[in-house]
Short mmCIF file of C-alpha atoms in Angstrom, two decimals:
data_model
loop_
_atom_site.label_atom_id
_atom_site.label_comp_id
_atom_site.label_asym_id
_atom_site.label_seq_id
_atom_site.Cartn_x
_atom_site.Cartn_y
_atom_site.Cartn_z
CA UNK E 1 250.79 213.87 -6.83
CA UNK E 2 247.13 213.29 -7.78
CA UNK E 3 248.12 210.76 -10.45
CA UNK E 4 250.27 208.71 -8.04
CA UNK E 5 247.55 208.81 -5.40
CA UNK E 6 244.96 207.69 -7.98
CA UNK E 7 247.19 204.79 -9.09
CA UNK E 8 247.77 203.63 -5.51
CA UNK E 9 244.06 203.88 -4.74
CA UNK E 10 243.22 201.88 -7.89
CA UNK E 11 245.60 199.09 -6.87
CA UNK E 12 243.86 199.03 -3.47
CA UNK E 13 240.38 199.10 -5.00
CA UNK E 14 239.43 202.44 -3.43
CA UNK E 15 237.40 203.67 -6.40
CA UNK E 16 235.94 206.79 -4.86
CA UNK E 17 239.44 207.98 -4.02
CA UNK E 18 240.57 207.16 -7.57
CA UNK E 19 237.67 209.14 -8.96
CA UNK E 20 238.32 212.15 -6.72
CA UNK E 21 242.00 212.32 -7.69
CA UNK E 22 241.39 211.87 -11.41
CA UNK E 23 238.76 214.61 -11.40
CA UNK E 24 241.24 216.88 -9.60
CA UNK E 25 243.77 216.17 -12.36
CA UNK E 26 241.21 217.12 -15.00
CA UNK E 27 240.44 220.36 -13.16
CA UNK E 28 244.00 221.42 -12.38
CA UNK E 29 245.82 220.14 -15.49
CA UNK E 30 243.48 219.09 -18.32
CA UNK E 31 246.46 218.41 -20.62
CA UNK E 32 247.98 215.75 -18.32
CA UNK E 33 247.73 212.35 -20.10
CA UNK E 34 244.11 212.96 -21.18
CA UNK E 35 243.64 209.50 -22.74
CA UNK E 36 245.00 207.68 -19.70
CA UNK E 37 243.01 209.86 -17.31
CA UNK E 38 239.82 209.22 -19.29
CA UNK E 39 240.45 205.46 -19.38
CA UNK E 40 241.10 205.44 -15.63
CA UNK E 41 237.99 207.55 -15.02
CA UNK E 42 235.87 205.06 -16.95
CA UNK E 43 237.38 202.19 -14.94
CA UNK E 44 236.74 204.04 -11.69
CA UNK E 45 233.12 204.83 -12.63
CA UNK E 46 232.49 201.21 -13.64
CA UNK E 47 234.10 199.72 -10.54
CA UNK E 48 232.29 202.15 -8.28
CA UNK E 49 229.04 201.34 -10.11
CA UNK E 50 229.65 197.63 -9.47
CA UNK E 51 230.15 198.35 -5.76
CA UNK E 52 226.90 200.35 -5.65
CA UNK E 53 225.08 197.65 -7.63
CA UNK E 54 226.30 194.94 -5.24
CA UNK E 55 225.11 197.06 -2.31
CA UNK E 56 221.67 197.44 -3.97
CA UNK E 57 222.18 201.17 -4.53
CA UNK E 58 220.85 200.84 -8.04
CA UNK E 59 220.10 204.51 -8.72
CA UNK E 60 223.69 205.43 -7.82
CA UNK E 61 225.05 202.57 -9.93
CA UNK E 62 222.95 203.73 -12.87
CA UNK E 63 224.26 207.30 -12.56
CA UNK E 64 227.86 206.05 -12.45
CA UNK E 65 227.38 203.87 -15.53
CA UNK E 66 225.95 206.89 -17.32
CA UNK E 67 229.05 208.93 -16.43
CA UNK E 68 231.26 206.14 -17.78
CA UNK E 69 229.21 206.03 -20.97
CA UNK E 70 229.53 209.79 -21.39
CA UNK E 71 233.28 209.21 -21.64
CA UNK E 72 233.09 205.99 -23.70
CA UNK E 73 229.74 205.94 -25.53
CA UNK E 74 230.67 202.88 -27.61
CA UNK E 75 231.34 200.62 -24.59
CA UNK E 76 228.68 197.94 -25.15
CA UNK E 77 229.46 196.08 -21.90
CA UNK E 78 228.88 199.23 -19.86
CA UNK E 79 225.73 200.01 -21.88
CA UNK E 80 224.41 196.50 -21.17
CA UNK E 81 224.91 196.82 -17.40
CA UNK E 82 223.31 200.25 -17.44
CA UNK E 83 220.33 198.96 -19.41
CA UNK E 84 219.84 195.97 -17.09
CA UNK E 85 219.72 198.24 -14.06
CA UNK E 86 217.37 200.70 -15.76
CA UNK E 87 214.98 197.91 -16.77
CA UNK E 88 215.13 196.40 -13.29
CA UNK E 89 214.31 199.77 -11.72
CA UNK E 90 211.34 200.07 -14.09
CA UNK E 91 210.14 196.65 -12.90
CA UNK E 92 210.36 197.80 -9.29
CA UNK E 93 208.43 200.97 -10.10
CA UNK E 94 205.52 199.12 -11.75
CA UNK E 95 205.35 196.08 -9.46
CA UNK E 96 201.88 195.85 -7.96
CA UNK E 97 200.59 198.71 -10.12
CA UNK E 98 200.41 197.24 -13.61
CA UNK E 99 201.06 193.50 -13.81
CA UNK E 100 201.01 193.20 -17.64
CA UNK E 101 203.74 195.87 -17.92
CA UNK E 102 205.79 194.23 -15.16
CA UNK E 103 205.45 190.81 -16.80
CA UNK E 104 206.50 192.17 -20.21
CA UNK E 105 209.54 193.91 -18.69
CA UNK E 106 210.52 190.85 -16.68
CA UNK E 107 210.17 188.56 -19.69
CA UNK E 108 212.45 190.88 -21.64
CA UNK E 109 215.02 190.89 -18.83
CA UNK E 110 214.70 187.14 -18.34
CA UNK E 111 215.39 186.57 -22.05
CA UNK E 112 218.50 188.76 -21.84
CA UNK E 113 219.88 187.60 -18.51
CA UNK E 114 217.89 184.87 -16.70
CA UNK E 115 220.25 184.88 -13.72
CA UNK E 116 220.16 188.66 -13.20
CA UNK E 117 219.29 189.44 -9.60
CA UNK E 118 215.93 187.91 -8.61
CA UNK E 119 214.33 188.15 -12.07
CA UNK E 120 213.12 184.55 -12.12
CA UNK E 121 211.42 184.87 -8.73
CA UNK E 122 209.93 188.25 -9.64
CA UNK E 123 208.61 186.89 -12.95
CA UNK E 124 206.85 184.06 -11.16
CA UNK E 125 205.48 186.47 -8.52
CA UNK E 126 204.25 188.86 -11.23
CA UNK E 127 202.34 186.06 -12.97
CA UNK E 128 200.82 185.02 -9.64
CA UNK E 129 199.99 188.63 -8.75
CA UNK E 130 198.26 189.13 -12.07
CA UNK E 131 196.47 185.77 -11.80
CA UNK E 132 195.26 186.69 -8.31
CA UNK E 133 194.02 190.04 -9.64
CA UNK E 134 192.18 188.29 -12.48
CA UNK E 135 190.71 185.75 -10.09
CA UNK E 136 189.50 188.61 -7.90
CA UNK E 137 187.74 189.98 -10.97
CA UNK E 138 186.24 186.51 -11.67
CA UNK E 139 188.24 186.27 -14.92
CA UNK E 140 188.95 182.63 -14.11
CA UNK E 141 190.14 181.42 -17.50
CA UNK E 142 192.65 184.28 -17.81
CA UNK E 143 193.72 183.64 -14.20
CA UNK E 144 194.30 179.98 -15.05
CA UNK E 145 196.53 181.04 -17.97
CA UNK E 146 198.60 183.29 -15.68
CA UNK E 147 198.97 180.54 -13.07
CA UNK E 148 200.18 178.27 -15.90
CA UNK E 149 202.74 180.93 -16.84
CA UNK E 150 203.90 181.17 -13.21
CA UNK E 151 204.27 177.40 -13.05
CA UNK E 152 206.26 177.42 -16.30
CA UNK E 153 208.81 179.72 -14.65
CA UNK E 154 209.09 177.69 -11.41
CA UNK E 155 206.54 175.17 -10.23
CA UNK E 156 205.31 175.43 -6.66
CA UNK E 157 202.55 173.37 -4.99
CA UNK E 158 200.58 176.43 -3.83
CA UNK E 159 200.49 177.83 -7.37
CA UNK E 160 199.41 174.47 -8.77
CA UNK E 161 196.56 174.49 -6.23
CA UNK E 162 195.58 178.03 -7.26
CA UNK E 163 195.62 177.02 -10.91
CA UNK E 164 193.41 174.01 -10.10
CA UNK E 165 190.84 176.30 -8.44
CA UNK E 166 190.96 178.76 -11.35
CA UNK E 167 190.58 175.93 -13.83
CA UNK E 168 187.56 174.60 -11.95
CA UNK E 169 185.97 178.08 -11.80
CA UNK E 170 186.77 178.66 -15.49
CA UNK E 171 184.89 175.50 -16.44
CA UNK E 172 181.95 176.46 -14.21
CA UNK E 173 181.86 179.97 -15.68
CA UNK E 174 181.75 178.58 -19.19
CA UNK E 175 178.70 176.53 -18.25
CA UNK E 176 180.53 173.23 -18.31
CA UNK E 177 180.46 170.84 -15.41
CA UNK E 178 184.02 170.32 -14.25
CA UNK E 179 185.22 166.85 -15.10
CA UNK E 180 187.64 165.83 -12.35
CA UNK E 181 189.64 163.83 -14.90
CA UNK E 182 190.28 167.01 -16.93
CA UNK E 183 191.41 169.13 -14.00
CA UNK E 184 195.17 169.19 -13.75
CA UNK E 185 196.55 169.12 -10.26
CA UNK E 186 200.17 168.66 -11.22
CA UNK E 187 202.63 170.87 -12.99
CA UNK E 188 202.71 170.57 -16.78
#
């Protein structure tokens, strides 16, 4: 009865119901088609993780991917999704606290999967956040470099203007008189 209910629920895309019934099979009759039950459990965990991921319940999605991996440790596609979520959660944890760590994590994610969630936007924002922090510390040349990095991700007029100001302050701080012809007001 549990198997038939799980199969019907799978066809309907009701993954929590699939999971519940398959776990009941494992508890009540562990010898019942163990390979098929395990395969179906992995599919249920992955599909439920996708639902949680799409609903921005990333911690739940991560836990479900880990359960799927416990059953199929060699599943590289599941491992990849799990790793992306874990790295993204790390980014969220460090955002605003440690810009260099956030930038490094985002660059790693961006290299792996540039279209994952809002990585591109967050990478640009992290460079701007770090540049603003550096500018607040009067580290103008380093701030200019970070604004350049932000512009290299996605150019935006307000960031170009911030870079221009940082560039001007960097030249002043180095004792040079800013030459208007050398100041770049446009994106590279």
